CSV table of C-alpha atoms in Angstrom, one decimal:
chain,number,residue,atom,x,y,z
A,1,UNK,CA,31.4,18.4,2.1
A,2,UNK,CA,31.6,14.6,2.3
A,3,UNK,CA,33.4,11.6,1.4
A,4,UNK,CA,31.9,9.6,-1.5
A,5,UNK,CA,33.8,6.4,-0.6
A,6,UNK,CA,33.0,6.6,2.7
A,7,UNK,CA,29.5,7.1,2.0
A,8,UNK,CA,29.5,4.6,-0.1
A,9,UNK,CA,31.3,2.2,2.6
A,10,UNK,CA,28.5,3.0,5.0
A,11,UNK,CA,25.5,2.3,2.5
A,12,UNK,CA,27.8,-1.1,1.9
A,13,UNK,CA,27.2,-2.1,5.4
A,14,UNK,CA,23.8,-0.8,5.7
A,15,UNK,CA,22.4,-2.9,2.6
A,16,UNK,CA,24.3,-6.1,3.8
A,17,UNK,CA,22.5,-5.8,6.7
A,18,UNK,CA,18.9,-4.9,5.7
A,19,UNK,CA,19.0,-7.4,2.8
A,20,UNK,CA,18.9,-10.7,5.4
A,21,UNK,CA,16.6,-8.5,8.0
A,22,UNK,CA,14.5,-6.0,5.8
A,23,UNK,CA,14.6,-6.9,2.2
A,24,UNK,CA,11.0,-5.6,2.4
A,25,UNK,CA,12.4,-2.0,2.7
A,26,UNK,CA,15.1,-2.2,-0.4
A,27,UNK,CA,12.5,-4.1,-2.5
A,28,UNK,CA,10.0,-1.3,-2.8
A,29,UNK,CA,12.5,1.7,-1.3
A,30,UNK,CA,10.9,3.4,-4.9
A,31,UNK,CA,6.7,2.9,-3.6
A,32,UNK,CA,8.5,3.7,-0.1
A,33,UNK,CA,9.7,7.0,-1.2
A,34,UNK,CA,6.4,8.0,-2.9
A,35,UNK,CA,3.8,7.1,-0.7
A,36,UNK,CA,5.7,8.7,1.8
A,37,UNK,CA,6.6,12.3,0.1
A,38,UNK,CA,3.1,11.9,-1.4
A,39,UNK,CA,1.9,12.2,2.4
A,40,UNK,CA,4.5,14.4,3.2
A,41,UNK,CA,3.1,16.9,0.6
A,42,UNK,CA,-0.6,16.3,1.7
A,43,UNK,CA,0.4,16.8,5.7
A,44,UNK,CA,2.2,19.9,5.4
A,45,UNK,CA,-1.3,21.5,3.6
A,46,UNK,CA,-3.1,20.8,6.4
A,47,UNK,CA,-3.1,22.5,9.8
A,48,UNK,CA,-2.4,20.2,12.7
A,49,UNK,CA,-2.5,23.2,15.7
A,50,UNK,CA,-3.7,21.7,19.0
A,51,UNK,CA,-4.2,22.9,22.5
A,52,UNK,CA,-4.1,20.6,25.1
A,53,UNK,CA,-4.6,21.3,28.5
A,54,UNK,CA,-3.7,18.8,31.6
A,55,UNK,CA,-6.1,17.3,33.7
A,56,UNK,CA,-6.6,15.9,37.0
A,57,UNK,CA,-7.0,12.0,35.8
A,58,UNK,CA,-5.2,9.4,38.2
A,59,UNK,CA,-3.3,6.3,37.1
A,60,UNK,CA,-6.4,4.3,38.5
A,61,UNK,CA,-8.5,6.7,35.5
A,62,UNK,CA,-6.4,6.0,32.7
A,63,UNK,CA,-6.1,2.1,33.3
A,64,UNK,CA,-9.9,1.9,33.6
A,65,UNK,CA,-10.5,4.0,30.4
A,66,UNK,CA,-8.0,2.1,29.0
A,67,UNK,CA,-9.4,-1.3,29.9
A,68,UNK,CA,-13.2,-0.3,28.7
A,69,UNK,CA,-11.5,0.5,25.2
A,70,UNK,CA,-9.3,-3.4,25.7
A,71,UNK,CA,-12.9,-4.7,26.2
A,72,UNK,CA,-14.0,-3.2,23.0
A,73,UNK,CA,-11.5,-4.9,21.3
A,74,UNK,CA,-11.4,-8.4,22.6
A,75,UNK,CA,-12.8,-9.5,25.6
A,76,UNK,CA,-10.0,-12.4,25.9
A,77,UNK,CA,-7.2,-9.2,26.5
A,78,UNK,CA,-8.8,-8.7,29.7
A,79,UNK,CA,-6.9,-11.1,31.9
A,80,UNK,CA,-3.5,-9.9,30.7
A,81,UNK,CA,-4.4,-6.5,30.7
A,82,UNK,CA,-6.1,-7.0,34.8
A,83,UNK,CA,-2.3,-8.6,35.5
A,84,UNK,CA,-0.5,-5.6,34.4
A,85,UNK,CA,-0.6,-3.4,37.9
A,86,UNK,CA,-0.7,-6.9,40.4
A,87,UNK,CA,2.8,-8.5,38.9
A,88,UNK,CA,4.6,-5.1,38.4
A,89,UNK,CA,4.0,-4.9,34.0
A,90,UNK,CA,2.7,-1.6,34.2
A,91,UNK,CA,4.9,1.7,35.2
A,92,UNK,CA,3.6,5.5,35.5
A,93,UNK,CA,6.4,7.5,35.0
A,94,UNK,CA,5.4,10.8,36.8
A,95,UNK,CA,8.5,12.9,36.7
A,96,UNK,CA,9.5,14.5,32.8
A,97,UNK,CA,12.1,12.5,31.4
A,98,UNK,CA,13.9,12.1,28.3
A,99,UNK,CA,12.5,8.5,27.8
A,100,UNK,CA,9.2,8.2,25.9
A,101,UNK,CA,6.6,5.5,26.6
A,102,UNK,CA,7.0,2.1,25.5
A,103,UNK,CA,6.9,-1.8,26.1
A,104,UNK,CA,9.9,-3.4,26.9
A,105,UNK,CA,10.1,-7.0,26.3
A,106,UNK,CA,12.8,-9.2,27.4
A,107,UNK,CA,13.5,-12.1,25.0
A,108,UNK,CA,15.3,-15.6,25.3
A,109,UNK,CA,15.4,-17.9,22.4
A,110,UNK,CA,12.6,-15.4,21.0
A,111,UNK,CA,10.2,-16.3,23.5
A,112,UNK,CA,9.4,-13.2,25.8
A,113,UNK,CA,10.7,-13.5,30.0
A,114,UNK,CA,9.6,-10.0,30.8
A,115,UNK,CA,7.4,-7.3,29.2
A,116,UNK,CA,7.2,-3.8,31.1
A,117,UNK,CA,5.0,-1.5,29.9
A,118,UNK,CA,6.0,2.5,31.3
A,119,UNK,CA,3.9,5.1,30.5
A,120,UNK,CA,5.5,8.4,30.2
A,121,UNK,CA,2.5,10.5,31.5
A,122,UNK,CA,1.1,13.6,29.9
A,123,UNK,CA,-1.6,14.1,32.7
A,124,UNK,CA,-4.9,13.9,30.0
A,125,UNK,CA,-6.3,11.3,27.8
A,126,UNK,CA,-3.3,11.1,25.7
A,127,UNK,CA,-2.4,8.9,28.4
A,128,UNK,CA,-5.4,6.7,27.5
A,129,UNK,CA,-4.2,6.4,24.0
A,130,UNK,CA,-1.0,5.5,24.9
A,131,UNK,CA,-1.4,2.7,27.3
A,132,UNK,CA,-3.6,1.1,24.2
A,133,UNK,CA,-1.3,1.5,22.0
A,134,UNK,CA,1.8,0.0,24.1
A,135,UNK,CA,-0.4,-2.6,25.4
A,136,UNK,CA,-1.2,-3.6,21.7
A,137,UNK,CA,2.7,-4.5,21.5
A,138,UNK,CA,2.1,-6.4,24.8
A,139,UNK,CA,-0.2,-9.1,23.3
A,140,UNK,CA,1.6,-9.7,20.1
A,141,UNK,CA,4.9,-9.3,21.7
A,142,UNK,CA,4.8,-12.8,23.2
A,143,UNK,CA,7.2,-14.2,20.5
A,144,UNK,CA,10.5,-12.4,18.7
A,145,UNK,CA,9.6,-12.7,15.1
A,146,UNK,CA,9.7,-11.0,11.9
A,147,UNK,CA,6.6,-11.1,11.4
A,148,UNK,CA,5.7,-9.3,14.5
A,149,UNK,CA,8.7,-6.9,14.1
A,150,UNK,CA,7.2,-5.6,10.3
A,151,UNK,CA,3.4,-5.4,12.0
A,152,UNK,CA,3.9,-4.2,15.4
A,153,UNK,CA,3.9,-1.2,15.1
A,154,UNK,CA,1.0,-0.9,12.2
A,155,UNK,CA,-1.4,-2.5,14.8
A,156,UNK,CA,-0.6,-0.4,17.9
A,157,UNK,CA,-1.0,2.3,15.8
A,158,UNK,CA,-4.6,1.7,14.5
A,159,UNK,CA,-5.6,0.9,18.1
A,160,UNK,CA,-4.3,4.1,19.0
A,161,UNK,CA,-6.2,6.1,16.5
A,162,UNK,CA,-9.6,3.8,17.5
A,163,UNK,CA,-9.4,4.8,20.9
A,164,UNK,CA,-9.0,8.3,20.5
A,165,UNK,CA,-11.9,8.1,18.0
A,166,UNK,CA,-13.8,6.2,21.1
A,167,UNK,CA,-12.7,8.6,23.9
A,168,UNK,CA,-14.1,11.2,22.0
A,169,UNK,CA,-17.2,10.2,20.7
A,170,UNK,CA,-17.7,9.1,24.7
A,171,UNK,CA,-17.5,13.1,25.0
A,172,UNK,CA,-14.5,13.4,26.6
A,173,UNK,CA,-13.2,17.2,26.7
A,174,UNK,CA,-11.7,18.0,23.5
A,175,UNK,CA,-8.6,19.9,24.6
A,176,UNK,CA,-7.8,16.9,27.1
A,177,UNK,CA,-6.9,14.9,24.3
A,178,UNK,CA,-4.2,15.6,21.3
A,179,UNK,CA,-6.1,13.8,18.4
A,180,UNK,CA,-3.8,14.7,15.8
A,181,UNK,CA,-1.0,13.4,18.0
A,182,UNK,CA,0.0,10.5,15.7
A,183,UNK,CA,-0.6,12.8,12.6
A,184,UNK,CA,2.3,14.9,14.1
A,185,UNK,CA,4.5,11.9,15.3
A,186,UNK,CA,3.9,10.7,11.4
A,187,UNK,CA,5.2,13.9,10.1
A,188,UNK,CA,8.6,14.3,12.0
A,189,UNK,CA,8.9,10.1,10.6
A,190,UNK,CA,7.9,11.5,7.3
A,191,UNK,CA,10.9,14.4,6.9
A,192,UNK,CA,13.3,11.5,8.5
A,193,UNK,CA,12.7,9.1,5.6
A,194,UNK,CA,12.6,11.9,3.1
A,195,UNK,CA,16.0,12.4,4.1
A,196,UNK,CA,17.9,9.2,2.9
A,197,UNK,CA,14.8,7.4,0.8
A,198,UNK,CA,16.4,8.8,-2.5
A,199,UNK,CA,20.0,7.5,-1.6
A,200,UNK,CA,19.0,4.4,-0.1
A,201,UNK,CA,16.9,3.8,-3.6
A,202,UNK,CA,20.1,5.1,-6.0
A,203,UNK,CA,22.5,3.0,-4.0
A,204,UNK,CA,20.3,-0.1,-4.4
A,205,UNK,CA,19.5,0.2,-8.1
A,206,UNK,CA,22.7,1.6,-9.7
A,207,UNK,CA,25.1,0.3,-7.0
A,208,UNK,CA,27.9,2.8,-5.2
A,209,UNK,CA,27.3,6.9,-6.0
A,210,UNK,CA,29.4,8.2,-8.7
A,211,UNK,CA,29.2,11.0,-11.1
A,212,UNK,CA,26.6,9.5,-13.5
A,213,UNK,CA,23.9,8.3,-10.5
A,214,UNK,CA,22.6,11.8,-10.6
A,215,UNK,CA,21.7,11.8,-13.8
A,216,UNK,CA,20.7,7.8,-13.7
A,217,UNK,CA,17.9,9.0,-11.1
A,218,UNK,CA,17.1,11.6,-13.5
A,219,UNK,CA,16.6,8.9,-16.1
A,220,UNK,CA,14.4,6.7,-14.4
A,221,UNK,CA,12.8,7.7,-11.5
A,222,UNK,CA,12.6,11.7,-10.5
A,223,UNK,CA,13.6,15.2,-11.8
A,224,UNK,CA,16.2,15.6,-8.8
A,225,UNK,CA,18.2,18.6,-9.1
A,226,UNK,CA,22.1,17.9,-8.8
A,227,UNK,CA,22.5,20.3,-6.0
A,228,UNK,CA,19.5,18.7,-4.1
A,229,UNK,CA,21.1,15.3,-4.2
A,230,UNK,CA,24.3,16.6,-3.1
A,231,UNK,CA,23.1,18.2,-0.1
A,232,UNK,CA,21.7,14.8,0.7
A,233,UNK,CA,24.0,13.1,0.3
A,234,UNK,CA,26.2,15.3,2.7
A,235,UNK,CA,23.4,15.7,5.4
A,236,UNK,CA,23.0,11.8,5.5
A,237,UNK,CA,26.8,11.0,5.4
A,238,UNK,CA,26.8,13.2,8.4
A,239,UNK,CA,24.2,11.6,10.6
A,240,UNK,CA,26.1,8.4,9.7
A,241,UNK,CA,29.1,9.5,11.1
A,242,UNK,CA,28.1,10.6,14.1
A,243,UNK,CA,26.6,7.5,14.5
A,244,UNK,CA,30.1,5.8,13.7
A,245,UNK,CA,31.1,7.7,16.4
A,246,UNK,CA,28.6,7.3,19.1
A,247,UNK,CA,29.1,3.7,19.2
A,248,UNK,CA,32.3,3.8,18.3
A,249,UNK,CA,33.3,0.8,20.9
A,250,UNK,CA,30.4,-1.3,19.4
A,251,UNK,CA,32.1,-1.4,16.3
A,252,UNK,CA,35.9,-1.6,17.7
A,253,UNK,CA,34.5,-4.9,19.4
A,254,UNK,CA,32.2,-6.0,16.7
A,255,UNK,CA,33.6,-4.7,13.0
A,256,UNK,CA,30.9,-7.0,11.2
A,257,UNK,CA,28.2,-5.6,12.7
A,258,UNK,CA,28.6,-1.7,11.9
A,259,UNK,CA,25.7,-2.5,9.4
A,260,UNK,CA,23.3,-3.4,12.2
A,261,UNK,CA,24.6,0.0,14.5
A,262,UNK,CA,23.8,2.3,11.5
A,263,UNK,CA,20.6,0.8,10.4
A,264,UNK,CA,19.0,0.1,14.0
A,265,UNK,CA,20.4,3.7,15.5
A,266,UNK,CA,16.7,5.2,13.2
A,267,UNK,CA,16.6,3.9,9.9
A,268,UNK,CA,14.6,0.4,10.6
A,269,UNK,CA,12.6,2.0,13.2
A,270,UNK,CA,11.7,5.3,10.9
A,271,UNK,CA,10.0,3.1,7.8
A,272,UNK,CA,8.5,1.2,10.3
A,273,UNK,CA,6.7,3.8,11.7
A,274,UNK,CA,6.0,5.3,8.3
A,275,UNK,CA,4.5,2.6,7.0
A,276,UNK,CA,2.6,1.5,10.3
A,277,UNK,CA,0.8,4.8,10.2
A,278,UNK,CA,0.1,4.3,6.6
A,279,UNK,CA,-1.3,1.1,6.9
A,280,UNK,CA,-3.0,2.0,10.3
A,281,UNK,CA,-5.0,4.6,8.3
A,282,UNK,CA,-5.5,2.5,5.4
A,283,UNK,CA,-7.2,0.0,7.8
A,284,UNK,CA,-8.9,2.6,9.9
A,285,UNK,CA,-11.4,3.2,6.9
A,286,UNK,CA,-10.9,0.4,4.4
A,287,UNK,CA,-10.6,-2.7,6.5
A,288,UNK,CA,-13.0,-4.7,8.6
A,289,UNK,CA,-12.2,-4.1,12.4
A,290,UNK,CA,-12.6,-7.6,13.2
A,291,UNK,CA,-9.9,-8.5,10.9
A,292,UNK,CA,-7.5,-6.1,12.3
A,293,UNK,CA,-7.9,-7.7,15.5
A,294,UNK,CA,-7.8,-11.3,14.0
A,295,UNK,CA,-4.3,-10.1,12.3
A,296,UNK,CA,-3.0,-9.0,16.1
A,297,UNK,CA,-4.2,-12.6,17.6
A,298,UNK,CA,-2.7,-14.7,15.1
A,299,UNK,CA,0.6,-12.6,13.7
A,300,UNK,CA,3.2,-15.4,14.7
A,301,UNK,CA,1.5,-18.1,12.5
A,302,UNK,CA,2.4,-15.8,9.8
A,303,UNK,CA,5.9,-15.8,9.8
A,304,UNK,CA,6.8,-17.9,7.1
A,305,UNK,CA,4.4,-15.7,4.9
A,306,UNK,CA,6.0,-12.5,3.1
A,307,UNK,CA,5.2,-8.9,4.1
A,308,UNK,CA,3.0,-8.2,1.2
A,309,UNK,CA,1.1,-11.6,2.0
A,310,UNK,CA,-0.2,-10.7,5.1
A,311,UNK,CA,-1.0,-7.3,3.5
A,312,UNK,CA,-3.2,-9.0,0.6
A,313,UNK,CA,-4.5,-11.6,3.1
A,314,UNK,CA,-6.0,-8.5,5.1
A,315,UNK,CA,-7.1,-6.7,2.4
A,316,UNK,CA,-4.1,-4.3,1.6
A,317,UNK,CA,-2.1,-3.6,-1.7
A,318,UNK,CA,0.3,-0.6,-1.6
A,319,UNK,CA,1.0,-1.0,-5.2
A,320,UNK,CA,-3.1,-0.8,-5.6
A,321,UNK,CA,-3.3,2.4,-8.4
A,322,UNK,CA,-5.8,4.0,-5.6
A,323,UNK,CA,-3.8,2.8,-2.5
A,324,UNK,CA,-2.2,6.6,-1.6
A,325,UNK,CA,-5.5,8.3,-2.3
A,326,UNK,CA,-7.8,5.8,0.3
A,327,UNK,CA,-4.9,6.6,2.7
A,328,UNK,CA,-5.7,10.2,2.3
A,329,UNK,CA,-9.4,10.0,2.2
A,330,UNK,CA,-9.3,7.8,5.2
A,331,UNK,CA,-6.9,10.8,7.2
A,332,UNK,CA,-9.3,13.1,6.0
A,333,UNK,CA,-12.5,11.1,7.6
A,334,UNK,CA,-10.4,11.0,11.0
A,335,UNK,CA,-10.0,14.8,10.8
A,336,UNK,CA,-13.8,15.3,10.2
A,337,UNK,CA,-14.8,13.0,12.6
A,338,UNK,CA,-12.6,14.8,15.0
A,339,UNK,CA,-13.9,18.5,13.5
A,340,UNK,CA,-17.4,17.5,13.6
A,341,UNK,CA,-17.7,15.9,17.4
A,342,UNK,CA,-16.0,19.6,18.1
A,343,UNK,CA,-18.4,21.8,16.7
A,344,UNK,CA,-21.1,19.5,17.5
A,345,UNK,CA,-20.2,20.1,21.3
A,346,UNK,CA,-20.0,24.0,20.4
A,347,UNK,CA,-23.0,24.3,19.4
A,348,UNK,CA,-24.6,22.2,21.9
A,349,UNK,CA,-23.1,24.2,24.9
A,350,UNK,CA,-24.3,27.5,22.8
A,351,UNK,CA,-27.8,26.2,22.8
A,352,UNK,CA,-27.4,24.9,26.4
A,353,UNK,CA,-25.8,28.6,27.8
């Protein structure tokens, strides 16, 4: 079981915090929650098995690989991207460890001092992928803004997918590379939001859980049954309170902020990545490449724009009628592509042997 008031004490805090920081989630938590069980439903239909083998690339491999795909996208990324190894920006992290691969940017009055890139290696060209993709955050994350923080991830994302789409059609070994990588990444990020979406969404449009919001969500937006909602509700007040309790000196020394500790902990990073991916496949299909990178170049002279600005302004609408079925289409032209360079290269060494 759970505590209701407490729940409702931590949602309190939660909302007070995302209203100021990301009233772009509680504003459309409802078109959230759909596009994402929508492509929950469609991912768990489709097989995403994958058997990839280690090679024998070097670090000196993957950053060349990775700079002929940085050409490909803009030329002008070059000088950065030629930096990296000479001024110590670019870490291969050899040894398994619990950290995953990232960009770490240190910021002072939101103008970035430092920006690390490590790659956590998988020895094969998922390696490739994932330099892109961090190195992506590298060029936008020059400045600390909103802006950047809603996009980020949507445009290392889409880079990612292009370079995996280039690596292949270059004819790299098939089971040397994890294609469907992202497509499982954007599953686990999938089952996370479809844990606390239906909450987060009562909680902001009937206020604190009592007995009638089960049958209020009933009402007006799903046929929830009671016992599914409780469960929920008792799952997510639980990952709550552990993270209470993990930073619980956090909170001792900063009470106001317990908003920004639950939300920050995976919540804000979850829909970000949910919708990234979304987007990223959106784009992938429906929008012009060019613009994609134009977007990446010029992301911090957007910040007084709103989220769904930007979006129109490239070309995107997620309240389009047709919006969740071009996402779909467009994940189902990345698996072909993939299916088809595979069985192209079947049959080729068949005719070859």
């Amino acid at each position: 079981m759970y505590s209701r008031e407490k729940l409702n004490d931590y949602l309190n805090e939660i909302c007070n915090y995302l209203e100021p920081n990301h009233s772009f989630l509680l504003d459309n938590i409802y078109r959230i929650s759909i596009l994402n069980d929508k492509v929950l439903d469609y991912i768990n239909q489709i097989s995403l098995k994958t058997k990839t083998i280690q090679n024998h690339l070097t670090f000196e491999d993957i950053f060349l690989l990775a700079r002929e795909v940085i050409e490909q996208i803009d030329k002008n990324y070059l000088t950065s991207f030629d930096q990296l190894i000479p001024v110590g920006e670019l870490e291969f992290d050899y040894e398994k460890k619990d950290t995953e691969s990232r960009c770490v940017i240190e910021y002072l009055n939101k103008t970035a001092i430092k920006q690390t890139i490590h790659i956590s290696r998988e020895f094969n060209y998922n390696d490739v992928s994932t330099l892109v993709h961090e190195f992506i955050h590298y060029t936008n994350g020059k400045k600390d803004t909103n802006i950047r923080d809603y996009f980020t991830e949507f445009l290392s994302i889409y880079f990612e997918l292009y370079t995996n789409l280039y690596l292949l059609k270059k004819g790299i070994p098939n089971n040397e590379i994890d294609s469907y990588a992202r497509l499982k990444y954007f599953k686990n990020d999938c089952v996370l939001l479809n844990k606390y979406e239906i909450i987060l969404l009562a909680y902001t449009k009937f206020g604190p859980l009592d007995d009638s919001t089960i049958s209020l969500l009933q009402k007006y937006f799903l046929n929830i049954p009671n016992t599914t909602f409780e469960k929920e509700c008792t799952s997510f007040y639980h990952m709550l309170s552990q993270i209470e309790k993990k930073h619980f000196l956090n909170i001792k020394n900063n009470p106001k902020e317990i908003g920004r500790f639950l939300s920050e902990e995976f919540l804000t990073k979850n829909y970000h990545y949910v919708l990234g991916t979304i987007l990223a496949f959106y784009a992938l299909k429906f929008i012009k490449f060019e613009d994609v990178v134009f977007l990446n170049n010029h992301i911090h002279e957007y910040e007084r724009m709103s989220i769904s600005s930007v979006c129109s302004r490239l070309g995107i609408d997620i309240n389009e009628p047709h919006f969740l079925k071009n996402v779909i289409l467009s994940i189902e032209d990345y698996r072909k592509t993939i299916q088809t360079t595979n069985e192209t290269r079947t049959l080729k060494k068949k005719k070859e042997y």
